[in-house]
mmCIF file of C-alpha atoms in Angstrom:
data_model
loop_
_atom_site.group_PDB
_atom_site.id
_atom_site.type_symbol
_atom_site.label_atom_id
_atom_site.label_comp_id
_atom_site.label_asym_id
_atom_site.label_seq_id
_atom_site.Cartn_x
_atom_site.Cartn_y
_atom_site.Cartn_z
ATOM 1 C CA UNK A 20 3.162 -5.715 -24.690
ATOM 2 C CA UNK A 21 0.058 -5.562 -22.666
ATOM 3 C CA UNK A 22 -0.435 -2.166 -22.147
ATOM 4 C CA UNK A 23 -0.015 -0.942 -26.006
ATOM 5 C CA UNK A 24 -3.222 -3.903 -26.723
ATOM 6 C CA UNK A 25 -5.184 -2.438 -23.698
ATOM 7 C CA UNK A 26 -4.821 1.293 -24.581
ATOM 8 C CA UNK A 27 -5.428 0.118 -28.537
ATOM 9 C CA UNK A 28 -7.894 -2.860 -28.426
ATOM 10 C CA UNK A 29 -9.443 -3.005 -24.792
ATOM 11 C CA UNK A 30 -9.510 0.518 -23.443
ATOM 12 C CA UNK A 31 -11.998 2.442 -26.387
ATOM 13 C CA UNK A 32 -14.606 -0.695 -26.428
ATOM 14 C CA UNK A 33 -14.979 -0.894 -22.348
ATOM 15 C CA UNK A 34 -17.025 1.823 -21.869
ATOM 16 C CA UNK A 35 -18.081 2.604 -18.128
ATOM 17 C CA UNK A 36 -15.382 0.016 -16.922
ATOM 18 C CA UNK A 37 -12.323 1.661 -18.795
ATOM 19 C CA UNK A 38 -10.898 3.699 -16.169
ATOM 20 C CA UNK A 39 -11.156 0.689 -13.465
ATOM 21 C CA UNK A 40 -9.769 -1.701 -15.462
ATOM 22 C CA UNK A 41 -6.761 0.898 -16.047
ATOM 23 C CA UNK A 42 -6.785 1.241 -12.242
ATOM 24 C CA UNK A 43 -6.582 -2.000 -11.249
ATOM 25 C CA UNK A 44 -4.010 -3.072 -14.188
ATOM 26 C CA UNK A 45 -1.937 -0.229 -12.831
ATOM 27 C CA UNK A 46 -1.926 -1.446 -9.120
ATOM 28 C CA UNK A 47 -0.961 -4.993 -10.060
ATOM 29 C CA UNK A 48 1.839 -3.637 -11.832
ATOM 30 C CA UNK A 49 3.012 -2.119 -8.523
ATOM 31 C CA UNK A 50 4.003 -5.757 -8.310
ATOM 32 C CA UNK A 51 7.464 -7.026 -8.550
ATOM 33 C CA UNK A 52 7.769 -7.714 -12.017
ATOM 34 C CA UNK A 53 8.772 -11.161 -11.608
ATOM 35 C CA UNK A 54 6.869 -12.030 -8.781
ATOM 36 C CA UNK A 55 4.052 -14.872 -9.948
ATOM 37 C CA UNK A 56 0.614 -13.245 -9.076
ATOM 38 C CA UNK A 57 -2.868 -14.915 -8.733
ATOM 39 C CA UNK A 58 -6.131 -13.589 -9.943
ATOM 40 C CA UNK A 59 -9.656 -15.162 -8.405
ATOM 41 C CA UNK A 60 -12.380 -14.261 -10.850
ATOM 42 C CA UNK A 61 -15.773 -14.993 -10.258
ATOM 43 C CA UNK A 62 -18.039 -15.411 -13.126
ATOM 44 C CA UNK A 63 -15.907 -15.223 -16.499
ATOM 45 C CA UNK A 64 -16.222 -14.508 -20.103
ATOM 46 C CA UNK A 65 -19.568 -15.742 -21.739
ATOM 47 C CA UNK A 66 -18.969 -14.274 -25.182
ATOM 48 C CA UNK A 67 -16.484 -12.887 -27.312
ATOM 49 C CA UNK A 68 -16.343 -9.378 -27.958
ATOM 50 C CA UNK A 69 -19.110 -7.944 -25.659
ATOM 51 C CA UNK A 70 -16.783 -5.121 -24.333
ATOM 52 C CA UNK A 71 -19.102 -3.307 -22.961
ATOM 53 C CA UNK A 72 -21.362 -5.672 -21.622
ATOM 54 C CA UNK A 73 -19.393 -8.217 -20.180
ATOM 55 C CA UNK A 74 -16.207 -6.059 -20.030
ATOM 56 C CA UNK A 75 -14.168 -9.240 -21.251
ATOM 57 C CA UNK A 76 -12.344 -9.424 -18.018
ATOM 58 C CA UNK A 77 -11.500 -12.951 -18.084
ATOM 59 C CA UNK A 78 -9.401 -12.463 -21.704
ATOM 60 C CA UNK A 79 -7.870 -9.863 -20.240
ATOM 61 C CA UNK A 80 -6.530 -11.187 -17.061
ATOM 62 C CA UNK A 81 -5.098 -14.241 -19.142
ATOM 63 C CA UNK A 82 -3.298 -11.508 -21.538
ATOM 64 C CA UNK A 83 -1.583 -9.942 -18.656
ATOM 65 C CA UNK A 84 -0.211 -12.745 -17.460
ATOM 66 C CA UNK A 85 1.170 -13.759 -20.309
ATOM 67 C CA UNK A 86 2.920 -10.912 -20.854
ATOM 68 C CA UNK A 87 3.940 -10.645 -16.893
ATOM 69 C CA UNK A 88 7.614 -11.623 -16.755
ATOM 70 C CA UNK A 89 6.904 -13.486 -13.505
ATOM 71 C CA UNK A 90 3.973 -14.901 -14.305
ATOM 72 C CA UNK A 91 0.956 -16.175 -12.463
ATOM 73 C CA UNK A 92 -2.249 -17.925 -13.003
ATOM 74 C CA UNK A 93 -6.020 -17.152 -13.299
ATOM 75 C CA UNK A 94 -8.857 -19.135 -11.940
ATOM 76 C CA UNK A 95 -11.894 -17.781 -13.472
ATOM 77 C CA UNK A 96 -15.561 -19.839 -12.388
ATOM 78 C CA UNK A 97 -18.876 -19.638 -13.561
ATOM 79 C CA UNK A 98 -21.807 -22.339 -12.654
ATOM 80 C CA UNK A 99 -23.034 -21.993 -16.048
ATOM 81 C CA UNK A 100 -21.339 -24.921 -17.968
ATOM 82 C CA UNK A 101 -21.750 -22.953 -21.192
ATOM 83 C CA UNK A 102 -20.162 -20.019 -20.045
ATOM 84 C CA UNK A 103 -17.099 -21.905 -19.330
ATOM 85 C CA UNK A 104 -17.223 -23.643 -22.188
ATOM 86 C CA UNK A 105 -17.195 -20.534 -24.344
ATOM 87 C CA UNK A 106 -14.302 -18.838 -21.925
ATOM 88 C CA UNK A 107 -11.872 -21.979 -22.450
ATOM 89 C CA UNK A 108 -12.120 -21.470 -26.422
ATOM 90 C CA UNK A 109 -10.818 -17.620 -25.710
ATOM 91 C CA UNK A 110 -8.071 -17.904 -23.399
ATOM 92 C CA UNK A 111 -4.539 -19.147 -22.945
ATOM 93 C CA UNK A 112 -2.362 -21.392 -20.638
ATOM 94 C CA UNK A 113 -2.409 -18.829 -17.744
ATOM 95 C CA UNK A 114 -6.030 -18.985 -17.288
ATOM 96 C CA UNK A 115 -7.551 -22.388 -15.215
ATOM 97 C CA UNK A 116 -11.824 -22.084 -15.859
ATOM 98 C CA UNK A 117 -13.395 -23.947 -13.547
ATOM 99 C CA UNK A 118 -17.727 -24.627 -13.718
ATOM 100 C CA UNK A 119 -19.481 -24.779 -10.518
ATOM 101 C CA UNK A 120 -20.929 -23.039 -7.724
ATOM 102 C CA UNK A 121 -18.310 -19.864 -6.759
ATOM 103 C CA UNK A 122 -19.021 -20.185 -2.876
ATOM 104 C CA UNK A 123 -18.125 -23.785 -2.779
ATOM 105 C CA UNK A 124 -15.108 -23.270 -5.825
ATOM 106 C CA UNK A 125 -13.618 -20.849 -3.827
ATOM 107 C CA UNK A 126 -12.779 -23.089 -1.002
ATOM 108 C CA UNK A 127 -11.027 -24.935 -3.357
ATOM 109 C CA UNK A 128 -8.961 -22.393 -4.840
ATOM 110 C CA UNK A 129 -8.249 -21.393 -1.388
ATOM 111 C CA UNK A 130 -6.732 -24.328 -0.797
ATOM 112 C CA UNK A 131 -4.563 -24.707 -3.675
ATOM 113 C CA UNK A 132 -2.810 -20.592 -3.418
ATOM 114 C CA UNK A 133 -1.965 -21.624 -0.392
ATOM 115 C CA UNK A 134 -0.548 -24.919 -1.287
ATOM 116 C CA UNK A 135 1.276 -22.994 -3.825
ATOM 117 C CA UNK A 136 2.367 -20.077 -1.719
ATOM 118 C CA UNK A 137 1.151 -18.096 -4.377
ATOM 119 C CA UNK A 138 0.034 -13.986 -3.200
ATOM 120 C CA UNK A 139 -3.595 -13.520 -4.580
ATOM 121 C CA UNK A 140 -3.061 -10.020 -5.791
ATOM 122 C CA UNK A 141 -6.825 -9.651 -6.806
ATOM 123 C CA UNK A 142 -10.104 -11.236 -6.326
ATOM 124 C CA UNK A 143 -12.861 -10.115 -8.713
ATOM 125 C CA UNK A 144 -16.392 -10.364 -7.821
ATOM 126 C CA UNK A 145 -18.700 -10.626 -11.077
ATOM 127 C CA UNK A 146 -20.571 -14.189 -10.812
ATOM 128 C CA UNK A 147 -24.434 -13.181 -9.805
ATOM 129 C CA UNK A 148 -26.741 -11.472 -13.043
ATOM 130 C CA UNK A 149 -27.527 -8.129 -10.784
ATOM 131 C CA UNK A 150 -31.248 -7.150 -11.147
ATOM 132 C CA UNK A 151 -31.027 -3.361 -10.487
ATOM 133 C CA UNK A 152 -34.400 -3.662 -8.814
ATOM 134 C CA UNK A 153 -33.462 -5.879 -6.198
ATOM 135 C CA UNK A 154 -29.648 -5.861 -5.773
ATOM 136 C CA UNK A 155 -30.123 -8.099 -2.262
ATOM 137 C CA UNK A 156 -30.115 -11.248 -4.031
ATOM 138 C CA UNK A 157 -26.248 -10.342 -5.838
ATOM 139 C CA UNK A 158 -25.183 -8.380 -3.206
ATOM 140 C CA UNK A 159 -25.058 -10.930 -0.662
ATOM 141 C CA UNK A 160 -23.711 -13.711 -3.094
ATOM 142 C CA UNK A 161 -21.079 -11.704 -3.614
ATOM 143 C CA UNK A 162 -19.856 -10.890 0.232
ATOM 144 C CA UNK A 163 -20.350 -14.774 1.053
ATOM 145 C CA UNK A 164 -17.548 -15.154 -1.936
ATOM 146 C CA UNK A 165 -15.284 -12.843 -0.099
ATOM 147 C CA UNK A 166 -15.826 -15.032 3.251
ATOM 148 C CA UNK A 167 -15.272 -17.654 1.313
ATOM 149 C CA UNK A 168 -11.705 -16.369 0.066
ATOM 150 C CA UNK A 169 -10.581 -14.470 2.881
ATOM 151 C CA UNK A 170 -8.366 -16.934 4.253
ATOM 152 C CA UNK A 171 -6.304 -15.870 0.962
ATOM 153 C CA UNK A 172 -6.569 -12.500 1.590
ATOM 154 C CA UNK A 173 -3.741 -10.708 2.452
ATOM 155 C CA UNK A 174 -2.915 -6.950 3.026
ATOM 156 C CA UNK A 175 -2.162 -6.163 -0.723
ATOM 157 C CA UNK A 176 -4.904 -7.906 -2.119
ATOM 158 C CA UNK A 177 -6.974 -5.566 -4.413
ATOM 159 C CA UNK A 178 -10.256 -6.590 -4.139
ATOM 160 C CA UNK A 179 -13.046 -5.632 -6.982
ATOM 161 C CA UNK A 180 -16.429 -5.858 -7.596
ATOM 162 C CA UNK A 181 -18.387 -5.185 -10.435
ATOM 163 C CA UNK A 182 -21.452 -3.460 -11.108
ATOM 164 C CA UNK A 183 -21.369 -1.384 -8.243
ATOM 165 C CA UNK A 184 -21.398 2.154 -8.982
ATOM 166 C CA UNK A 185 -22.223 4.570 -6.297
ATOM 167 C CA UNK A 186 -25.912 5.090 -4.646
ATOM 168 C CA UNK A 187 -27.370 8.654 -3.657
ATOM 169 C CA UNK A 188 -30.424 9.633 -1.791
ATOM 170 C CA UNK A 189 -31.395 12.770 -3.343
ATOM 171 C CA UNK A 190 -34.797 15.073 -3.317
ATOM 172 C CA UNK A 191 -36.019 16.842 -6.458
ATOM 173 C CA UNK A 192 -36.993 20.721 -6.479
ATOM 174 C CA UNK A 193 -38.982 22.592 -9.021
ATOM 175 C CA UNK A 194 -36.300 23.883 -10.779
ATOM 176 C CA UNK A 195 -34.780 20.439 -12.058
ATOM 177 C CA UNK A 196 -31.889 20.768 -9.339
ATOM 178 C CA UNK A 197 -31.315 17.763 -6.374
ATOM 179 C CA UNK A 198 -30.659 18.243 -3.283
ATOM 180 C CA UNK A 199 -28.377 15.396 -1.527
ATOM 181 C CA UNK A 200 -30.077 13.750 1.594
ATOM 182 C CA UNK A 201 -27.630 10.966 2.143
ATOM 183 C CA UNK A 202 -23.636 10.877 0.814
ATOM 184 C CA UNK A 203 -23.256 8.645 -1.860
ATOM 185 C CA UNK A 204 -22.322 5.094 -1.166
ATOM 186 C CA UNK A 205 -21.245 2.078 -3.210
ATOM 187 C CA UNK A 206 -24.178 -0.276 -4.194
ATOM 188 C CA UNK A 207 -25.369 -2.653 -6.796
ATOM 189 C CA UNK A 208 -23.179 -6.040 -6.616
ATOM 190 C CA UNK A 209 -20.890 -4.338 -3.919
ATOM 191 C CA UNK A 210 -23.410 -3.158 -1.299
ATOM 192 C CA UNK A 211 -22.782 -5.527 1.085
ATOM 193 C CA UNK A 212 -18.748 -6.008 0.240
ATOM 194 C CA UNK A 213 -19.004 -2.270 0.322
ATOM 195 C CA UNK A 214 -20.193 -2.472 4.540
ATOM 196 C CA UNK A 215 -18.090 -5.080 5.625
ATOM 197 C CA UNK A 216 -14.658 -2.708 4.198
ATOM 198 C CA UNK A 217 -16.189 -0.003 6.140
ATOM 199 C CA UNK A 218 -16.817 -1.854 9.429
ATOM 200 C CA UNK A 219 -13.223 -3.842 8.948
ATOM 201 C CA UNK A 220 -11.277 -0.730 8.159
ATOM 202 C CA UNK A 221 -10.424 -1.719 4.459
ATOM 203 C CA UNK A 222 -9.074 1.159 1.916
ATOM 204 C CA UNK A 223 -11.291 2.038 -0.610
ATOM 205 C CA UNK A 224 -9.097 2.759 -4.019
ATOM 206 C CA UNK A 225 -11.771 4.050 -6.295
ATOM 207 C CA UNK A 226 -15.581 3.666 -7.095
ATOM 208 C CA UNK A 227 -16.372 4.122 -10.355
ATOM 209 C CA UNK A 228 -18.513 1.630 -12.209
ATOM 210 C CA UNK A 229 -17.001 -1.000 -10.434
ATOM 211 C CA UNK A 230 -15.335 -0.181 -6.633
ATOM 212 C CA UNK A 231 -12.184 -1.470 -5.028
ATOM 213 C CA UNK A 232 -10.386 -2.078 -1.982
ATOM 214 C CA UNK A 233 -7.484 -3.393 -0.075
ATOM 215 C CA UNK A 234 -6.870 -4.217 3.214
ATOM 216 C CA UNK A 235 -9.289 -6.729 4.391
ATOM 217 C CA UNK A 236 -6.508 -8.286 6.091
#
């Protein structure tokens, strides 16, 4: 069963991502059980193992649909022919890994869930190396994905991205104490994602070391 591998193999080795992860497993559970789901990923699985790095997100998608009664399919894409090289050898028959550039894939896999009539239940955002320094570069990769999709989008749709903790503007006193100027907000690889579900009315579900939403349509 999926959950009894996640809580013993996955959960202890993912680190800061654990308790989204759990989160977002949990809401596509509120799924009918035999309903076939999609997942979008963007980026995938480079290399084995690297829990904490990587988060393994791609294996783990592909496990939990193939222990989903209904179903579903994953279409994870990197434009690093390696990386999908490497992500083929380490999942199963529920997982489609596509190489090539996510904004243009995208339109693709647009085309075929709704060919298919297939819900996308969630679209994860993880295909642009974030430099911490200058998250602009990422940031707005990842919001011209979510154009890109959005024709799939539907009212359910759980949207992720990752790398995108939360952002404070804080002032230091003597004493080692901060003092917060600005409430925090979601940045990193969701900054931008992060003010287009605040100008469209989207729900935020949780910000932890990733952040989530639904309701972009």
């Amino acid at each position: 069963m999926f959950w009894q591998w996640f809580d013993t193999q996955a959960a202890p080795r993912l680190a800061a991502r654990e308790i989204s992860f759990r989160k977002i497993f949990t809401y596509l559970d509120g799924f009918a059980a035999t309903e076939p789901l999609a997942i979008v990923e963007t980026g995938c699985l480079r290399a084995p193992d690297n829990w904490a790095g990587d988060g393994q997100s791609t294996l783990m998608f592909d496990r939990y649909l193939q222990d989903r009664p209904g179903g579903g399919i994953c279409y994870a894409m990197d434009i690093d022919p390696a990386a999908t090289a490497a992500c083929r050898a380490f999942v199963g028959s529920k997982t489609e890994v596509i190489t090539g550039d996510s904004v243009r894939v995208l339109r693709d896999v647009a085309g075929r869930l709704h060919a298919g009539g297939m819900p996308l239940a969630l679209l994860y955002l993880d295909s642009f190396d974030l430099d911490w320094n200058n998250v602009t570069p990422s940031a707005v990769h990842h919001l011209k994905e979510l154009v890109s999709i959005q024709s799939c989008l539907t009212p359910r749709t759980l949207v992720v991205v990752d790398d995108a903790p939360m952002d404070a503007i804080c002032s230091a006193g003597d004493d080692g104490s901060f003092n917060l100027l600005r409430p925090p907000v979601v940045g990193g690889k969701g900054k931008y994602v992060a003010e287009y579900a605040a100008q469209v009315g989207a729900v935020p579900l949780f910000a932890h070391y990733q952040s989530g939403w639904t309701g972009f349509r």
